[in-house]
Amino acid sequence: MENISELTGFRHLKMQVQRRLTNCLTLAETHFHRSFPMPTVTYQVRGMKAGVAYLQQNEIRLNRTLLLENSAEFIGQVVPHELAHLLVYQVFGRVKPHGVEWQTVMNNVFDLPTNVYHRFDVKSVQGETFTYQCQCRTHQLSVRRHNRIQRDHAVYFCRKCRSCLSFVSG
């Protein structure tokens, strides 16, 4: 059960998120010379993702825990990041998620860097992980990915060296 100050703090952050969305929408409307509907915002993303944009529903789902733990950077970067996905879909249709259109909105409309991944500390939302090794480094995989490898013989590759990840028992 949350205490009153935590609830009040979260309510305040939700208002800041709405304010940030409104400001970013105004910038987009000026840039594109058209209006955009305010997206629905929910706080039901779990795990290590900070946010997810649902294009057809015009909905942004945010990670409440990461918002509470990283409020300034989250509101400054994650909220516009997810909104940019919705705007790009409404203006250009289906394109690459972090492609040139999305990068243009982030840079030219919102004047923000095009960071694809957040760098928040995820210890509080991470859950159990399993150690895997490639040719260049060690990786921590989630329970879900570990189980897919063990049960379904799924294969994951390192994005850097492109070698197959191997379980490090221990």
PDB file of N, CA and C in Angstrom, residues 31-108:
ATOM      1  N   HIS A  31       5.203  23.002 -36.291  1.00  0.00           N
ATOM      2  CA  HIS A  31       6.118  22.492 -37.311  1.00  0.00           C
ATOM      3  C   HIS A  31       5.368  21.910 -38.517  1.00  0.00           C
ATOM      4  N   PHE A  32       4.358  21.103 -38.264  1.00  0.00           N
ATOM      5  CA  PHE A  32       3.646  20.409 -39.346  1.00  0.00           C
ATOM      6  C   PHE A  32       2.419  21.162 -39.866  1.00  0.00           C
ATOM      7  N   HIS A  33       2.087  22.283 -39.233  1.00  0.00           N
ATOM      8  CA  HIS A  33       0.931  23.101 -39.641  1.00  0.00           C
ATOM      9  C   HIS A  33      -0.364  22.291 -39.653  1.00  0.00           C
ATOM     10  N   ARG A  34      -0.552  21.516 -38.595  1.00  0.00           N
ATOM     11  CA  ARG A  34      -1.782  20.743 -38.442  1.00  0.00           C
ATOM     12  C   ARG A  34      -1.959  20.402 -36.973  1.00  0.00           C
ATOM     13  N   SER A  35      -3.153  19.967 -36.632  1.00  0.00           N
ATOM     14  CA  SER A  35      -3.395  19.601 -35.230  1.00  0.00           C
ATOM     15  C   SER A  35      -3.244  18.087 -35.046  1.00  0.00           C
ATOM     16  N   PHE A  36      -2.955  17.704 -33.820  1.00  0.00           N
ATOM     17  CA  PHE A  36      -2.810  16.297 -33.450  1.00  0.00           C
ATOM     18  C   PHE A  36      -3.633  16.039 -32.196  1.00  0.00           C
ATOM     19  N   PRO A  37      -4.261  14.873 -32.104  1.00  0.00           N
ATOM     20  CA  PRO A  37      -5.025  14.554 -30.894  1.00  0.00           C
ATOM     21  C   PRO A  37      -4.095  14.238 -29.726  1.00  0.00           C
ATOM     22  N   MET A  38      -4.518  14.610 -28.530  1.00  0.00           N
ATOM     23  CA  MET A  38      -3.766  14.284 -27.317  1.00  0.00           C
ATOM     24  C   MET A  38      -3.821  12.772 -27.118  1.00  0.00           C
ATOM     25  N   PRO A  39      -2.666  12.113 -26.961  1.00  0.00           N
ATOM     26  CA  PRO A  39      -2.697  10.659 -26.748  1.00  0.00           C
ATOM     27  C   PRO A  39      -3.204  10.295 -25.351  1.00  0.00           C
ATOM     28  N   THR A  40      -3.736   9.099 -25.247  1.00  0.00           N
ATOM     29  CA  THR A  40      -4.062   8.527 -23.951  1.00  0.00           C
ATOM     30  C   THR A  40      -2.755   8.084 -23.304  1.00  0.00           C
ATOM     31  N   VAL A  41      -2.625   8.301 -21.996  1.00  0.00           N
ATOM     32  CA  VAL A  41      -1.417   7.893 -21.281  1.00  0.00           C
ATOM     33  C   VAL A  41      -1.820   6.962 -20.147  1.00  0.00           C
ATOM     34  N   THR A  42      -1.151   5.803 -20.091  1.00  0.00           N
ATOM     35  CA  THR A  42      -1.344   4.888 -18.967  1.00  0.00           C
ATOM     36  C   THR A  42       0.027   4.569 -18.381  1.00  0.00           C
ATOM     37  N   TYR A  43       0.009   3.970 -17.223  1.00  0.00           N
ATOM     38  CA  TYR A  43       1.250   3.698 -16.493  1.00  0.00           C
ATOM     39  C   TYR A  43       1.325   2.216 -16.153  1.00  0.00           C
ATOM     40  N   GLN A  44       1.280   1.381 -17.188  1.00  0.00           N
ATOM     41  CA  GLN A  44       1.226  -0.053 -16.957  1.00  0.00           C
ATOM     42  C   GLN A  44       2.382  -0.831 -17.576  1.00  0.00           C
ATOM     43  N   VAL A  45       3.412  -0.135 -18.065  1.00  0.00           N
ATOM     44  CA  VAL A  45       4.577  -0.841 -18.586  1.00  0.00           C
ATOM     45  C   VAL A  45       5.382  -1.363 -17.401  1.00  0.00           C
ATOM     46  N   ARG A  46       5.769  -2.630 -17.509  1.00  0.00           N
ATOM     47  CA  ARG A  46       6.565  -3.238 -16.447  1.00  0.00           C
ATOM     48  C   ARG A  46       7.889  -3.692 -17.031  1.00  0.00           C
ATOM     49  N   GLY A  47       8.783  -4.093 -16.162  1.00  0.00           N
ATOM     50  CA  GLY A  47      10.089  -4.544 -16.625  1.00  0.00           C
ATOM     51  C   GLY A  47      11.007  -3.367 -16.892  1.00  0.00           C
ATOM     52  N   MET A  48      11.916  -3.538 -17.843  1.00  0.00           N
ATOM     53  CA  MET A  48      12.968  -2.555 -18.058  1.00  0.00           C
ATOM     54  C   MET A  48      12.635  -1.505 -19.104  1.00  0.00           C
ATOM     55  N   LYS A  49      11.524  -1.660 -19.808  1.00  0.00           N
ATOM     56  CA  LYS A  49      11.133  -0.654 -20.793  1.00  0.00           C
ATOM     57  C   LYS A  49      10.611   0.591 -20.079  1.00  0.00           C
ATOM     58  N   ALA A  50      11.010   1.751 -20.572  1.00  0.00           N
ATOM     59  CA  ALA A  50      10.539   3.007 -19.988  1.00  0.00           C
ATOM     60  C   ALA A  50       9.162   3.370 -20.529  1.00  0.00           C
ATOM     61  N   GLY A  51       8.940   3.103 -21.801  1.00  0.00           N
ATOM     62  CA  GLY A  51       7.664   3.447 -22.414  1.00  0.00           C
ATOM     63  C   GLY A  51       7.452   2.717 -23.715  1.00  0.00           C
ATOM     64  N   VAL A  52       6.189   2.686 -24.142  1.00  0.00           N
ATOM     65  CA  VAL A  52       5.812   2.048 -25.397  1.00  0.00           C
ATOM     66  C   VAL A  52       4.716   2.898 -26.034  1.00  0.00           C
ATOM     67  N   ALA A  53       4.823   3.095 -27.341  1.00  0.00           N
ATOM     68  CA  ALA A  53       3.791   3.823 -28.087  1.00  0.00           C
ATOM     69  C   ALA A  53       2.942   2.821 -28.861  1.00  0.00           C
ATOM     70  N   TYR A  54       1.634   2.919 -28.718  1.00  0.00           N
ATOM     71  CA  TYR A  54       0.694   2.092 -29.473  1.00  0.00           C
ATOM     72  C   TYR A  54       0.101   2.975 -30.554  1.00  0.00           C
ATOM     73  N   LEU A  55       0.584   2.780 -31.776  1.00  0.00           N
ATOM     74  CA  LEU A  55       0.326   3.702 -32.879  1.00  0.00           C
ATOM     75  C   LEU A  55      -1.154   3.835 -33.219  1.00  0.00           C
ATOM     76  N   GLN A  56      -1.832   2.711 -33.481  1.00  0.00           N
ATOM     77  CA  GLN A  56      -3.233   2.790 -33.909  1.00  0.00           C
ATOM     78  C   GLN A  56      -4.155   3.315 -32.809  1.00  0.00           C
ATOM     79  N   GLN A  57      -3.797   3.077 -31.552  1.00  0.00           N
ATOM     80  CA  GLN A  57      -4.633   3.536 -30.440  1.00  0.00           C
ATOM     81  C   GLN A  57      -4.312   4.958 -29.990  1.00  0.00           C
ATOM     82  N   ASN A  58      -3.246   5.553 -30.554  1.00  0.00           N
ATOM     83  CA  ASN A  58      -2.770   6.864 -30.105  1.00  0.00           C
ATOM     84  C   ASN A  58      -2.587   6.851 -28.581  1.00  0.00           C
ATOM     85  N   GLU A  59      -1.860   5.847 -28.129  1.00  0.00           N
ATOM     86  CA  GLU A  59      -1.684   5.629 -26.689  1.00  0.00           C
ATOM     87  C   GLU A  59      -0.212   5.495 -26.353  1.00  0.00           C
ATOM     88  N   ILE A  60       0.159   6.078 -25.214  1.00  0.00           N
ATOM     89  CA  ILE A  60       1.506   5.942 -24.674  1.00  0.00           C
ATOM     90  C   ILE A  60       1.385   5.246 -23.327  1.00  0.00           C
ATOM     91  N   ARG A  61       2.142   4.167 -23.169  1.00  0.00           N
ATOM     92  CA  ARG A  61       2.185   3.463 -21.892  1.00  0.00           C
ATOM     93  C   ARG A  61       3.562   3.669 -21.293  1.00  0.00           C
ATOM     94  N   LEU A  62       3.581   4.100 -20.045  1.00  0.00           N
ATOM     95  CA  LEU A  62       4.834   4.442 -19.377  1.00  0.00           C
ATOM     96  C   LEU A  62       5.071   3.542 -18.176  1.00  0.00           C
ATOM     97  N   ASN A  63       6.333   3.399 -17.806  1.00  0.00           N
ATOM     98  CA  ASN A  63       6.738   2.602 -16.657  1.00  0.00           C
ATOM     99  C   ASN A  63       6.706   3.500 -15.423  1.00  0.00           C
ATOM    100  N   ARG A  64       5.726   3.254 -14.576  1.00  0.00           N
ATOM    101  CA  ARG A  64       5.519   4.082 -13.376  1.00  0.00           C
ATOM    102  C   ARG A  64       6.757   4.092 -12.481  1.00  0.00           C
ATOM    103  N   THR A  65       7.355   2.934 -12.256  1.00  0.00           N
ATOM    104  CA  THR A  65       8.508   2.850 -11.357  1.00  0.00           C
ATOM    105  C   THR A  65       9.681   3.666 -11.883  1.00  0.00           C
ATOM    106  N   LEU A  66       9.988   3.506 -13.177  1.00  0.00           N
ATOM    107  CA  LEU A  66      11.109   4.270 -13.739  1.00  0.00           C
ATOM    108  C   LEU A  66      10.803   5.764 -13.777  1.00  0.00           C
ATOM    109  N   LEU A  67       9.542   6.132 -13.966  1.00  0.00           N
ATOM    110  CA  LEU A  67       9.149   7.548 -13.888  1.00  0.00           C
ATOM    111  C   LEU A  67       9.404   8.092 -12.487  1.00  0.00           C
ATOM    112  N   LEU A  68       8.975   7.359 -11.473  1.00  0.00           N
ATOM    113  CA  LEU A  68       9.164   7.811 -10.088  1.00  0.00           C
ATOM    114  C   LEU A  68      10.644   7.921  -9.730  1.00  0.00           C
ATOM    115  N   GLU A  69      11.455   7.011 -10.236  1.00  0.00           N
ATOM    116  CA  GLU A  69      12.880   6.986  -9.879  1.00  0.00           C
ATOM    117  C   GLU A  69      13.743   7.943 -10.698  1.00  0.00           C
ATOM    118  N   ASN A  70      13.263   8.369 -11.863  1.00  0.00           N
ATOM    119  CA  ASN A  70      14.069   9.195 -12.779  1.00  0.00           C
ATOM    120  C   ASN A  70      13.221  10.311 -13.379  1.00  0.00           C
ATOM    121  N   SER A  71      12.438  10.989 -12.574  1.00  0.00           N
ATOM    122  CA  SER A  71      11.366  11.847 -13.084  1.00  0.00           C
ATOM    123  C   SER A  71      11.820  12.921 -14.073  1.00  0.00           C
ATOM    124  N   ALA A  72      12.878  13.649 -13.773  1.00  0.00           N
ATOM    125  CA  ALA A  72      13.277  14.759 -14.660  1.00  0.00           C
ATOM    126  C   ALA A  72      13.704  14.257 -16.037  1.00  0.00           C
ATOM    127  N   GLU A  73      14.610  13.292 -16.077  1.00  0.00           N
ATOM    128  CA  GLU A  73      15.081  12.778 -17.368  1.00  0.00           C
ATOM    129  C   GLU A  73      13.963  12.022 -18.088  1.00  0.00           C
ATOM    130  N   PHE A  74      13.137  11.322 -17.334  1.00  0.00           N
ATOM    131  CA  PHE A  74      12.030  10.562 -17.919  1.00  0.00           C
ATOM    132  C   PHE A  74      11.068  11.513 -18.632  1.00  0.00           C
ATOM    133  N   ILE A  75      10.653  12.559 -17.947  1.00  0.00           N
ATOM    134  CA  ILE A  75       9.721  13.525 -18.539  1.00  0.00           C
ATOM    135  C   ILE A  75      10.400  14.287 -19.680  1.00  0.00           C
ATOM    136  N   GLY A  76      11.669  14.581 -19.512  1.00  0.00           N
ATOM    137  CA  GLY A  76      12.390  15.335 -20.540  1.00  0.00           C
ATOM    138  C   GLY A  76      12.655  14.557 -21.810  1.00  0.00           C
ATOM    139  N   GLN A  77      12.903  13.251 -21.705  1.00  0.00           N
ATOM    140  CA  GLN A  77      13.326  12.481 -22.873  1.00  0.00           C
ATOM    141  C   GLN A  77      12.347  11.377 -23.269  1.00  0.00           C
ATOM    142  N   VAL A  78      11.887  10.564 -22.321  1.00  0.00           N
ATOM    143  CA  VAL A  78      11.048   9.407 -22.652  1.00  0.00           C
ATOM    144  C   VAL A  78       9.686   9.838 -23.186  1.00  0.00           C
ATOM    145  N   VAL A  79       9.071  10.811 -22.543  1.00  0.00           N
ATOM    146  CA  VAL A  79       7.737  11.257 -22.974  1.00  0.00           C
ATOM    147  C   VAL A  79       7.773  11.776 -24.419  1.00  0.00           C
ATOM    148  N   PRO A  80       8.700  12.688 -24.778  1.00  0.00           N
ATOM    149  CA  PRO A  80       8.766  13.110 -26.183  1.00  0.00           C
ATOM    150  C   PRO A  80       9.150  11.972 -27.135  1.00  0.00           C
ATOM    151  N   HIS A  81       9.995  11.062 -26.685  1.00  0.00           N
ATOM    152  CA  HIS A  81      10.412   9.920 -27.503  1.00  0.00           C
ATOM    153  C   HIS A  81       9.176   9.122 -27.947  1.00  0.00           C
ATOM    154  N   GLU A  82       8.309   8.789 -26.996  1.00  0.00           N
ATOM    155  CA  GLU A  82       7.122   7.995 -27.321  1.00  0.00           C
ATOM    156  C   GLU A  82       6.118   8.812 -28.136  1.00  0.00           C
ATOM    157  N   LEU A  83       5.973  10.081 -27.816  1.00  0.00           N
ATOM    158  CA  LEU A  83       5.080  10.939 -28.590  1.00  0.00           C
ATOM    159  C   LEU A  83       5.559  11.049 -30.034  1.00  0.00           C
ATOM    160  N   ALA A  84       6.866  11.123 -30.231  1.00  0.00           N
ATOM    161  CA  ALA A  84       7.418  11.212 -31.594  1.00  0.00           C
ATOM    162  C   ALA A  84       6.994  10.006 -32.429  1.00  0.00           C
ATOM    163  N   HIS A  85       6.942   8.827 -31.821  1.00  0.00           N
ATOM    164  CA  HIS A  85       6.465   7.644 -32.552  1.00  0.00           C
ATOM    165  C   HIS A  85       5.036   7.848 -33.044  1.00  0.00           C
ATOM    166  N   LEU A  86       4.178   8.366 -32.180  1.00  0.00           N
ATOM    167  CA  LEU A  86       2.778   8.583 -32.558  1.00  0.00           C
ATOM    168  C   LEU A  86       2.655   9.633 -33.660  1.00  0.00           C
ATOM    169  N   LEU A  87       3.404  10.708 -33.527  1.00  0.00           N
ATOM    170  CA  LEU A  87       3.351  11.785 -34.521  1.00  0.00           C
ATOM    171  C   LEU A  87       3.843  11.306 -35.885  1.00  0.00           C
ATOM    172  N   VAL A  88       4.939  10.566 -35.883  1.00  0.00           N
ATOM    173  CA  VAL A  88       5.488  10.048 -37.136  1.00  0.00           C
ATOM    174  C   VAL A  88       4.469   9.136 -37.816  1.00  0.00           C
ATOM    175  N   TYR A  89       3.804   8.299 -37.054  1.00  0.00           N
ATOM    176  CA  TYR A  89       2.789   7.415 -37.616  1.00  0.00           C
ATOM    177  C   TYR A  89       1.639   8.220 -38.233  1.00  0.00           C
ATOM    178  N   GLN A  90       1.221   9.284 -37.531  1.00  0.00           N
ATOM    179  CA  GLN A  90       0.107  10.095 -38.024  1.00  0.00           C
ATOM    180  C   GLN A  90       0.481  10.916 -39.256  1.00  0.00           C
ATOM    181  N   VAL A  91       1.741  11.302 -39.373  1.00  0.00           N
ATOM    182  CA  VAL A  91       2.177  12.124 -40.511  1.00  0.00           C
ATOM    183  C   VAL A  91       2.657  11.264 -41.684  1.00  0.00           C
ATOM    184  N   PHE A  92       3.447  10.231 -41.397  1.00  0.00           N
ATOM    185  CA  PHE A  92       4.109   9.469 -42.456  1.00  0.00           C
ATOM    186  C   PHE A  92       3.595   8.043 -42.630  1.00  0.00           C
ATOM    187  N   GLY A  93       2.749   7.566 -41.716  1.00  0.00           N
ATOM    188  CA  GLY A  93       2.309   6.180 -41.781  1.00  0.00           C
ATOM    189  C   GLY A  93       3.357   5.264 -41.181  1.00  0.00           C
ATOM    190  N   ARG A  94       3.314   3.995 -41.585  1.00  0.00           N
ATOM    191  CA  ARG A  94       4.255   3.005 -41.038  1.00  0.00           C
ATOM    192  C   ARG A  94       5.641   3.183 -41.645  1.00  0.00           C
ATOM    193  N   VAL A  95       6.604   3.497 -40.784  1.00  0.00           N
ATOM    194  CA  VAL A  95       8.006   3.630 -41.184  1.00  0.00           C
ATOM    195  C   VAL A  95       8.868   2.941 -40.124  1.00  0.00           C
ATOM    196  N   LYS A  96      10.176   2.908 -40.339  1.00  0.00           N
ATOM    197  CA  LYS A  96      11.061   2.298 -39.346  1.00  0.00           C
ATOM    198  C   LYS A  96      10.901   3.017 -38.002  1.00  0.00           C
ATOM    199  N   PRO A  97      10.819   2.263 -36.894  1.00  0.00           N
ATOM    200  CA  PRO A  97      10.542   2.876 -35.584  1.00  0.00           C
ATOM    201  C   PRO A  97      11.469   4.026 -35.181  1.00  0.00           C
ATOM    202  N   HIS A  98      12.759   3.892 -35.420  1.00  0.00           N
ATOM    203  CA  HIS A  98      13.700   4.961 -35.070  1.00  0.00           C
ATOM    204  C   HIS A  98      14.416   5.460 -36.320  1.00  0.00           C
ATOM    205  N   GLY A  99      13.667   5.489 -37.414  1.00  0.00           N
ATOM    206  CA  GLY A  99      14.209   5.897 -38.703  1.00  0.00           C
ATOM    207  C   GLY A  99      14.344   7.399 -38.848  1.00  0.00           C
ATOM    208  N   VAL A 100      14.585   7.823 -40.065  1.00  0.00           N
ATOM    209  CA  VAL A 100      14.879   9.226 -40.344  1.00  0.00           C
ATOM    210  C   VAL A 100      13.718  10.151 -39.956  1.00  0.00           C
ATOM    211  N   GLU A 101      12.480   9.706 -40.136  1.00  0.00           N
ATOM    212  CA  GLU A 101      11.326  10.549 -39.788  1.00  0.00           C
ATOM    213  C   GLU A 101      11.274  10.788 -38.278  1.00  0.00           C
ATOM    214  N   TRP A 102      11.464   9.701 -37.506  1.00  0.00           N
ATOM    215  CA  TRP A 102      11.449   9.818 -36.046  1.00  0.00           C
ATOM    216  C   TRP A 102      12.612  10.697 -35.573  1.00  0.00           C
ATOM    217  N   GLN A 103      13.787  10.484 -36.158  1.00  0.00           N
ATOM    218  CA  GLN A 103      14.958  11.282 -35.797  1.00  0.00           C
ATOM    219  C   GLN A 103      14.737  12.758 -36.105  1.00  0.00           C
ATOM    220  N   THR A 104      14.064  13.037 -37.216  1.00  0.00           N
ATOM    221  CA  THR A 104      13.776  14.424 -37.592  1.00  0.00           C
ATOM    222  C   THR A 104      12.852  15.078 -36.567  1.00  0.00           C
ATOM    223  N   VAL A 105      11.829  14.348 -36.132  1.00  0.00           N
ATOM    224  CA  VAL A 105      10.921  14.902 -35.116  1.00  0.00           C
ATOM    225  C   VAL A 105      11.689  15.176 -33.831  1.00  0.00           C
ATOM    226  N   MET A 106      12.496  14.220 -33.403  1.00  0.00           N
ATOM    227  CA  MET A 106      13.256  14.411 -32.162  1.00  0.00           C
ATOM    228  C   MET A 106      14.210  15.600 -32.271  1.00  0.00           C
ATOM    229  N   ASN A 107      14.957  15.684 -33.367  1.00  0.00           N
ATOM    230  CA  ASN A 107      15.960  16.745 -33.533  1.00  0.00           C
ATOM    231  C   ASN A 107      15.348  18.094 -33.891  1.00  0.00           C
ATOM    232  N   ASN A 108      14.555  18.117 -34.949  1.00  0.00           N
ATOM    233  CA  ASN A 108      14.096  19.391 -35.516  1.00  0.00           C
ATOM    234  C   ASN A 108      12.839  19.952 -34.876  1.00  0.00           C
TER     235      ASN A 108
END
